[in-house]
């Protein structure tokens, strides 16, 4: 897999997740349940995102921002997603079967089969893209306490690490955890504030989410890519 495609996969994993001295076991359990149960009620997601990727080998950071769309698959079908970057201008789109990566400046779109793209050691990424998985099943979780805003921070180590994910950190909204405790069930379908993935090379990608809207019945047509005139198609 090329470096470019590996970095795309790293980002996708974002949208697409032992207890420490900072948190009792019951508190950790509440935070994990807030994420797991909430996601079970999520049909689709529309949100703004900002991204910062730090490339370890050259100590350089790259930033990006745009809009994220996600539509969960039904009956075992793969999820559909769309990342429309405003900066830098590019698009990553999937209808669940095909993945398109379009760079307007290069007048080129790279096309890959989703099954092949997520094959082999990247199975964990597919699990989280299609259903967020089960944190307690796929990860060893511990608390990293709270951030300055009072939100909960989870440190998650995959039980089966891959080149694209050796560590995952999630910041979970304190208000969502409070609602879970008050009602005994998750009330927020997408309670994440930020997510951070570290890959096997030590690269770190942080995504922050805002203006989150859920379960708006997003049309499947929004997850299809139409190649503009004059754009070269490169099949991977």
GROMACS .gro file of C-alpha atoms in nm:
model
  236
    1UNK     CA    1   0.000   0.000   0.000
    2UNK     CA    2   0.140   0.342  -0.092
    3UNK     CA    3   0.218   0.606   0.173
    4UNK     CA    4  -0.063   0.824   0.038
    5UNK     CA    5  -0.323   0.549   0.069
    6UNK     CA    6  -0.193   0.454   0.414
    7UNK     CA    7  -0.247   0.810   0.532
    8UNK     CA    8  -0.598   0.815   0.385
    9UNK     CA    9  -0.675   0.495   0.572
   10UNK     CA   10  -0.535   0.646   0.891
   11UNK     CA   11  -0.776   0.936   0.855
   12UNK     CA   12  -1.077   0.714   0.782
   13UNK     CA   13  -1.006   0.509   1.090
   14UNK     CA   14  -1.054   0.832   1.279
   15UNK     CA   15  -1.420   0.879   1.193
   16UNK     CA   16  -1.380   0.619   1.194
   17UNK     CA   17  -1.175   0.370   1.899
   18UNK     CA   18  -0.737  -0.146   3.310
   19UNK     CA   19  -0.824   0.149   3.460
   20UNK     CA   20  -0.575   0.412   3.572
   21UNK     CA   21  -0.542   0.590   3.904
   22UNK     CA   22  -0.748   0.878   3.764
   23UNK     CA   23  -1.067   0.682   3.726
   24UNK     CA   24  -1.253   0.410   3.913
   25UNK     CA   25  -1.361   0.102   3.716
   26UNK     CA   26  -1.727   0.209   3.727
   27UNK     CA   27  -1.643   0.549   3.579
   28UNK     CA   28  -1.441   0.394   3.296
   29UNK     CA   29  -1.727   0.155   3.229
   30UNK     CA   30  -1.972   0.448   3.206
   31UNK     CA   31  -1.755   0.635   2.955
   32UNK     CA   32  -1.706   0.327   2.735
   33UNK     CA   33  -2.079   0.248   2.749
   34UNK     CA   34  -2.163   0.607   2.652
   35UNK     CA   35  -1.967   0.558   2.328
   36UNK     CA   36  -2.075   0.200   2.252
   37UNK     CA   37  -2.445   0.238   2.327
   38UNK     CA   38  -2.465   0.580   2.166
   39UNK     CA   39  -2.325   0.455   1.839
   40UNK     CA   40  -2.586   0.182   1.824
   41UNK     CA   41  -2.850   0.455   1.780
   42UNK     CA   42  -2.652   0.636   1.508
   43UNK     CA   43  -2.790   0.604   1.155
   44UNK     CA   44  -2.598   0.889   0.996
   45UNK     CA   45  -2.371   1.178   1.087
   46UNK     CA   46  -2.290   1.521   0.947
   47UNK     CA   47  -2.022   1.730   1.116
   48UNK     CA   48  -1.747   1.983   1.067
   49UNK     CA   49  -1.395   1.860   1.134
   50UNK     CA   50  -1.046   1.998   1.177
   51UNK     CA   51  -0.744   1.774   1.137
   52UNK     CA   52  -0.379   1.789   1.241
   53UNK     CA   53  -0.137   1.519   1.130
   54UNK     CA   54   0.213   1.509   1.274
   55UNK     CA   55   0.459   1.311   1.063
   56UNK     CA   56   0.713   1.164   1.302
   57UNK     CA   57   0.999   1.098   1.059
   58UNK     CA   58   1.034   1.462   0.957
   59UNK     CA   59   0.876   1.634   1.259
   60UNK     CA   60   0.629   1.817   1.037
   61UNK     CA   61   0.261   1.889   1.087
   62UNK     CA   62  -0.011   1.916   0.825
   63UNK     CA   63  -0.353   2.069   0.888
   64UNK     CA   64  -0.686   2.028   0.716
   65UNK     CA   65  -1.055   2.108   0.768
   66UNK     CA   66  -1.388   2.041   0.608
   67UNK     CA   67  -1.715   1.852   0.639
   68UNK     CA   68  -1.771   1.486   0.723
   69UNK     CA   69  -2.071   1.276   0.621
   70UNK     CA   70  -2.121   0.919   0.744
   71UNK     CA   71  -2.406   0.676   0.677
   72UNK     CA   72  -2.403   0.344   0.859
   73UNK     CA   73  -2.467   0.030   0.660
   74UNK     CA   74  -2.774  -0.185   0.720
   75UNK     CA   75  -2.790  -0.562   0.738
   76UNK     CA   76  -2.414  -0.601   0.754
   77UNK     CA   77  -2.348  -0.366   0.463
   78UNK     CA   78  -2.042  -0.142   0.475
   79UNK     CA   79  -2.072   0.218   0.587
   80UNK     CA   80  -2.075   0.504   0.338
   81UNK     CA   81  -1.871   0.815   0.402
   82UNK     CA   82  -1.762   1.143   0.251
   83UNK     CA   83  -1.488   1.385   0.358
   84UNK     CA   84  -1.505   1.717   0.177
   85UNK     CA   85  -1.188   1.908   0.259
   86UNK     CA   86  -1.193   2.283   0.218
   87UNK     CA   87  -0.823   2.299   0.307
   88UNK     CA   88  -0.644   2.141   0.133
   89UNK     CA   89  -0.899   2.099  -0.147
   90UNK     CA   90  -0.969   1.727  -0.185
   91UNK     CA   91  -1.244   1.469  -0.141
   92UNK     CA   92  -1.253   1.114  -0.002
   93UNK     CA   93  -1.579   0.938  -0.089
   94UNK     CA   94  -1.711   0.584  -0.055
   95UNK     CA   95  -2.045   0.426  -0.138
   96UNK     CA   96  -1.951   0.121   0.066
   97UNK     CA   97  -1.807  -0.068  -0.230
   98UNK     CA   98  -1.573   0.178  -0.403
   99UNK     CA   99  -1.338   0.439  -0.258
  100UNK     CA  100  -1.254   0.759  -0.448
  101UNK     CA  101  -0.975   1.001  -0.356
  102UNK     CA  102  -1.001   1.318  -0.562
  103UNK     CA  103  -0.741   1.596  -0.577
  104UNK     CA  104  -0.871   1.883  -0.793
  105UNK     CA  105  -0.532   2.052  -0.822
  106UNK     CA  106  -0.380   1.736  -0.971
  107UNK     CA  107  -0.688   1.673  -1.190
  108UNK     CA  108  -0.675   1.313  -1.073
  109UNK     CA  109  -0.899   1.071  -0.886
  110UNK     CA  110  -0.764   0.746  -0.741
  111UNK     CA  111  -1.015   0.461  -0.725
  112UNK     CA  112  -0.992   0.151  -0.508
  113UNK     CA  113  -1.215  -0.143  -0.424
  114UNK     CA  114  -1.317  -0.115  -0.059
  115UNK     CA  115  -1.271  -0.485   0.018
  116UNK     CA  116  -0.917  -0.484  -0.118
  117UNK     CA  117  -0.837  -0.153   0.049
  118UNK     CA  118  -0.924  -0.283   0.395
  119UNK     CA  119  -0.784  -0.633   0.347
  120UNK     CA  120  -0.531  -0.808   0.567
  121UNK     CA  121  -0.403  -0.622   0.870
  122UNK     CA  122  -0.648  -0.338   0.820
  123UNK     CA  123  -0.950  -0.546   0.926
  124UNK     CA  124  -0.983  -0.350   1.250
  125UNK     CA  125  -1.023  -0.032   1.049
  126UNK     CA  126  -1.310  -0.186   0.855
  127UNK     CA  127  -1.475  -0.300   1.178
  128UNK     CA  128  -1.479   0.053   1.314
  129UNK     CA  129  -1.583   0.213   0.991
  130UNK     CA  130  -1.885  -0.015   0.955
  131UNK     CA  131  -1.999  -0.026   1.315
  132UNK     CA  132  -1.757   0.139   1.557
  133UNK     CA  133  -1.692  -0.213   1.692
  134UNK     CA  134  -1.697  -0.283   2.061
  135UNK     CA  135  -1.437  -0.092   2.258
  136UNK     CA  136  -1.424  -0.353   2.532
  137UNK     CA  137  -1.388  -0.634   2.277
  138UNK     CA  138  -1.126  -0.489   2.043
  139UNK     CA  139  -0.925  -0.266   2.279
  140UNK     CA  140  -0.763  -0.257   2.618
  141UNK     CA  141  -0.906   0.063   2.765
  142UNK     CA  142  -0.784   0.286   3.041
  143UNK     CA  143  -0.870   0.633   3.157
  144UNK     CA  144  -0.644   0.930   3.097
  145UNK     CA  145  -0.855   1.147   3.328
  146UNK     CA  146  -1.020   1.462   3.199
  147UNK     CA  147  -0.906   1.746   2.977
  148UNK     CA  148  -0.921   2.116   3.066
  149UNK     CA  149  -1.286   2.132   2.958
  150UNK     CA  150  -1.382   1.846   3.189
  151UNK     CA  151  -1.437   1.593   2.911
  152UNK     CA  152  -1.327   1.233   2.960
  153UNK     CA  153  -1.019   1.099   2.779
  154UNK     CA  154  -0.988   0.731   2.693
  155UNK     CA  155  -0.661   0.563   2.598
  156UNK     CA  156  -0.727   0.254   2.385
  157UNK     CA  157  -0.471  -0.002   2.275
  158UNK     CA  158  -0.584  -0.244   2.000
  159UNK     CA  159  -0.565  -0.608   2.102
  160UNK     CA  160  -0.453  -0.672   1.744
  161UNK     CA  161  -0.244  -0.368   1.644
  162UNK     CA  162  -0.190  -0.296   1.273
  163UNK     CA  163   0.036  -0.063   1.078
  164UNK     CA  164  -0.242   0.197   1.063
  165UNK     CA  165  -0.335   0.190   1.431
  166UNK     CA  166  -0.121   0.115   1.735
  167UNK     CA  167  -0.303   0.348   1.973
  168UNK     CA  168  -0.636   0.532   1.979
  169UNK     CA  169  -0.734   0.818   2.208
  170UNK     CA  170  -1.094   0.938   2.236
  171UNK     CA  171  -1.223   1.246   2.413
  172UNK     CA  172  -1.584   1.189   2.518
  173UNK     CA  173  -1.817   1.476   2.606
  174UNK     CA  174  -1.879   1.497   2.981
  175UNK     CA  175  -2.241   1.600   2.920
  176UNK     CA  176  -2.304   1.277   2.729
  177UNK     CA  177  -2.161   1.070   3.015
  178UNK     CA  178  -2.372   1.263   3.266
  179UNK     CA  179  -2.685   1.189   3.062
  180UNK     CA  180  -2.595   0.822   3.049
  181UNK     CA  181  -2.561   0.809   3.426
  182UNK     CA  182  -2.884   0.997   3.485
  183UNK     CA  183  -3.096   0.781   3.255
  184UNK     CA  184  -2.913   0.449   3.258
  185UNK     CA  185  -2.881   0.454   2.878
  186UNK     CA  186  -2.685   0.653   2.622
  187UNK     CA  187  -2.869   0.958   2.490
  188UNK     CA  188  -2.607   1.098   2.249
  189UNK     CA  189  -2.544   0.897   1.929
  190UNK     CA  190  -2.201   1.056   1.864
  191UNK     CA  191  -2.046   1.179   2.191
  192UNK     CA  192  -1.690   1.227   2.062
  193UNK     CA  193  -1.515   1.563   2.087
  194UNK     CA  194  -1.182   1.452   1.942
  195UNK     CA  195  -1.012   1.132   1.829
  196UNK     CA  196  -0.640   1.070   1.791
  197UNK     CA  197  -0.482   0.779   1.602
  198UNK     CA  198  -0.115   0.686   1.627
  199UNK     CA  199   0.016   0.450   1.358
  200UNK     CA  200   0.306   0.208   1.350
  201UNK     CA  201   0.549   0.474   1.228
  202UNK     CA  202   0.462   0.706   1.515
  203UNK     CA  203   0.256   0.944   1.300
  204UNK     CA  204  -0.026   1.110   1.493
  205UNK     CA  205  -0.353   1.232   1.346
  206UNK     CA  206  -0.595   1.432   1.561
  207UNK     CA  207  -0.951   1.509   1.450
  208UNK     CA  208  -1.179   1.755   1.631
  209UNK     CA  209  -1.555   1.747   1.563
  210UNK     CA  210  -1.804   2.035   1.577
  211UNK     CA  211  -2.153   2.129   1.456
  212UNK     CA  212  -2.252   1.764   1.491
  213UNK     CA  213  -2.588   1.663   1.343
  214UNK     CA  214  -2.715   1.308   1.359
  215UNK     CA  215  -2.992   1.090   1.211
  216UNK     CA  216  -3.098   1.335   0.940
  217UNK     CA  217  -3.173   1.060   0.685
  218UNK     CA  218  -2.884   1.145   0.453
  219UNK     CA  219  -2.946   1.046   0.091
  220UNK     CA  220  -2.726   0.763  -0.042
  221UNK     CA  221  -2.663   0.970  -0.357
  222UNK     CA  222  -2.439   1.197  -0.150
  223UNK     CA  223  -2.193   0.909  -0.120
  224UNK     CA  224  -2.136   0.863  -0.491
  225UNK     CA  225  -1.858   1.035  -0.683
  226UNK     CA  226  -1.897   1.162  -1.039
  227UNK     CA  227  -1.568   1.219  -1.214
  228UNK     CA  228  -1.548   1.576  -1.350
  229UNK     CA  229  -1.456   1.627  -1.718
  230UNK     CA  230  -1.081   1.629  -1.781
  231UNK     CA  231  -0.995   1.442  -1.459
  232UNK     CA  232  -0.770   1.134  -1.493
  233UNK     CA  233  -0.890   0.812  -1.326
  234UNK     CA  234  -0.619   0.600  -1.162
  235UNK     CA  235  -0.726   0.255  -1.045
  236UNK     CA  236  -0.538   0.107  -0.750
   0.00000   0.00000   0.00000
